[in-house]
Every structure is written in C-alpha cells, then in structure tokens.
Amino acid sequence: MKHVKTWFVVANQNSVRFFENLGVGKGLKTVDHTPHKRADDQPHDAQLGRTQNSVGHARHKLEANTSNAPDPFVTQLLDDLTRQFENGRFDRLVICAAPHVLGEIRGSMKPSIKKAVYAELDKDLVNTRLDELASHFETVMAL
C-alpha cells in the first residue's frame, strides 16, 4: 500500500520551509529541498523607506505598490510547488502562511496545484521549531 505523502509549506513574506508527513504516527520531517528566500532585489513593505519633499523639510513614508501584480516570491514558490507535484514528490499539500501571504498564494494558485491542497492555516510559523510544529497542525490532520 502506497503511503500518502503530504507536504507542509510554512511561509511568510521572506522565507519558506518544507516538511513531509508519510502517514499517521510518522510525524513531520524536513524535506531536503532548496529553501526559498526573498531575493534582495525583491522589495517588501519593511524595505520601502521614506522620502523628502522637493520643497521644505517634510518627509513621507513610501507606499507599497498596490497594483494587482503577484509577488514574485509567491509566484516562484507556486511554480516550484506545481513542478514538484507534477513530478510526484507529494500527493497532498498543507499550506501554513502569514495571513497576507496566504491570500496572495490563494489568488495566484493555478488549478493544477489547487487540487492537491488538503488544508490551509493562516499563521506565521516560519521561525517555529520542528518539534513544536506538529501541535499547530493537529486541527488539520493526525501526524
């Protein structure tokens, strides 16, 4: 009997971690997969900075680009996940991401990978230790 491989993607706006579960009682294991990090040339809200008026001394916070263009970091992540799913690296997908990142993932996900999504959690758990992660996923599935 084939084990159902479930990948857990834990992401925020700067990085992502991958974990795998092979069935009940097997727990989570780190997936040997190249970690994604936001490239230095991909700006995010914390890097926007401030600007000064051309006349006077007033300074203003720069606003984020509010266009509907998808975040390149999320696009790269989804392209990679789609490729891994199509290559049979996993059967199901659990996505755990910071709320605004999860929204971007949902909005940019292609139908081919959507069918693999088993559950979603809107939490930023990127910096959570591996031995503590399982307790966060108990409401989603038995590990």
Coordinates of C-alpha atoms in Angstrom, one line a residue:
M1 CA 0.0 0.0 0.0
K2 CA 1.4 3.3 -1.0
H3 CA 1.9 6.0 1.6
V4 CA 0.2 9.3 1.0
K5 CA 2.9 12.0 1.0
T6 CA 1.8 15.2 2.5
W7 CA 4.0 18.3 2.1
F8 CA 3.6 21.1 4.6
V9 CA 4.6 24.6 3.3
V10 CA 5.3 27.0 6.1
A11 CA 5.8 30.6 4.7
N12 CA 5.9 34.3 5.4
Q13 CA 6.8 37.3 3.2
N14 CA 10.5 36.5 3.4
S15 CA 11.1 32.7 3.5
V16 CA 9.5 29.3 3.3
R17 CA 10.2 25.9 4.9
F18 CA 9.1 22.5 3.6
F19 CA 8.1 19.4 5.7
E20 CA 6.8 16.0 4.9
N21 CA 4.5 13.5 6.5
L22 CA 4.1 9.9 5.4
G23 CA 1.1 9.0 7.5
V24 CA -0.4 8.8 11.0
G25 CA 2.3 8.4 13.6
K26 CA 5.1 9.3 11.3
G27 CA 5.4 13.0 12.4
L28 CA 7.0 15.8 10.4
K29 CA 10.4 15.6 8.7
T30 CA 12.2 18.4 7.0
V31 CA 12.1 18.0 3.2
D32 CA 15.5 18.1 1.5
H33 CA 14.6 20.9 -0.8
T34 CA 16.3 24.1 -1.6
P35 CA 14.9 26.7 0.8
H36 CA 13.3 29.8 -0.8
K37 CA 14.2 33.2 0.5
R38 CA 13.1 36.6 -0.9
A39 CA 15.8 37.8 -3.2
D40 CA 17.4 41.1 -2.0
D41 CA 16.1 42.8 -5.2
Q42 CA 12.5 41.9 -4.3
P43 CA 11.3 44.7 -2.1
H44 CA 8.7 44.2 0.6
D45 CA 6.9 46.6 3.0
A46 CA 9.8 46.8 5.5
Q47 CA 12.2 48.0 2.8
L48 CA 10.1 50.8 1.4
G49 CA 11.7 53.6 3.4
R50 CA 11.0 57.3 3.4
T51 CA 11.3 60.3 1.0
Q52 CA 11.6 64.0 1.4
N53 CA 9.5 66.7 -0.3
S54 CA 11.2 68.6 -3.1
V55 CA 10.2 71.8 -1.3
G56 CA 10.5 72.1 2.5
H57 CA 11.7 69.6 5.1
A58 CA 8.7 67.2 5.3
R59 CA 9.4 63.5 5.0
H60 CA 6.9 60.9 3.9
K61 CA 6.7 57.1 4.1
L62 CA 6.8 55.5 0.7
E63 CA 3.7 53.5 -0.1
A64 CA 3.8 49.9 -1.3
N65 CA 2.9 49.1 -4.8
T66 CA -0.8 48.4 -4.7
S67 CA -1.1 47.0 -8.2
N68 CA -2.6 43.6 -8.7
A69 CA 0.7 42.2 -9.8
P70 CA 1.5 39.0 -7.9
D71 CA 4.5 39.0 -5.6
P72 CA 7.5 37.4 -7.4
F73 CA 8.4 35.5 -4.3
V74 CA 4.9 33.8 -4.2
T75 CA 5.0 33.2 -7.9
Q76 CA 8.3 31.4 -7.7
L77 CA 7.1 29.4 -4.7
L78 CA 3.9 28.3 -6.6
D79 CA 5.8 27.5 -9.8
D80 CA 8.2 25.3 -7.7
L81 CA 5.3 23.5 -5.9
T82 CA 3.5 22.9 -9.1
R83 CA 6.6 21.4 -10.6
Q84 CA 7.2 19.2 -7.5
F85 CA 3.6 18.0 -7.5
E86 CA 3.7 17.1 -11.2
N87 CA 6.9 15.2 -10.6
G88 CA 5.2 13.1 -7.9
R89 CA 7.2 14.5 -4.9
F90 CA 3.9 14.8 -2.9
D91 CA 0.2 13.8 -3.0
R92 CA -1.3 16.4 -0.7
L93 CA -0.4 19.9 0.4
V94 CA -0.9 21.8 3.6
I95 CA -0.2 25.5 3.4
C96 CA 0.6 27.4 6.5
A97 CA 1.4 31.1 5.8
A98 CA 1.1 34.5 7.3
P99 CA -2.4 35.8 6.5
H100 CA -1.5 38.3 3.8
V101 CA 0.9 35.7 2.2
L102 CA -1.8 33.0 2.3
G103 CA -4.1 35.4 0.5
E104 CA -1.5 36.0 -2.2
I105 CA -0.9 32.3 -2.6
R106 CA -4.7 31.6 -2.9
G107 CA -5.0 34.4 -5.5
S108 CA -2.1 33.1 -7.6
M109 CA -2.6 29.4 -7.4
K110 CA -3.1 27.5 -10.6
P111 CA -5.8 24.8 -10.9
S112 CA -3.2 22.1 -11.3
I113 CA -1.9 22.6 -7.8
K114 CA -5.2 23.7 -6.2
K115 CA -6.4 20.1 -6.4
A116 CA -3.5 19.0 -4.1
V117 CA -4.4 21.4 -1.3
Y118 CA -5.6 19.5 1.7
A119 CA -5.7 22.3 4.3
E120 CA -4.7 25.9 4.9
L121 CA -3.6 27.7 8.1
D122 CA -3.3 31.4 8.4
K123 CA -0.3 31.5 10.8
D124 CA 3.3 32.7 10.5
L125 CA 5.2 29.6 11.8
V126 CA 8.4 30.0 9.8
N127 CA 10.5 30.5 13.0
T128 CA 8.8 27.7 14.9
R129 CA 11.0 24.7 16.0
L130 CA 10.3 21.5 14.2
D131 CA 9.3 19.7 17.4
E132 CA 6.6 22.4 18.1
L133 CA 5.1 22.5 14.6
A134 CA 3.1 19.3 14.9
S135 CA 0.9 20.7 17.6
H136 CA -0.1 23.5 15.3
F137 CA -1.3 21.1 12.7
E138 CA -3.4 18.8 15.0
T139 CA -6.6 20.6 14.0
V140 CA -5.8 19.8 10.3
M141 CA -4.7 16.2 10.4
A142 CA -3.2 13.5 12.5
L143 CA 0.5 13.3 12.3

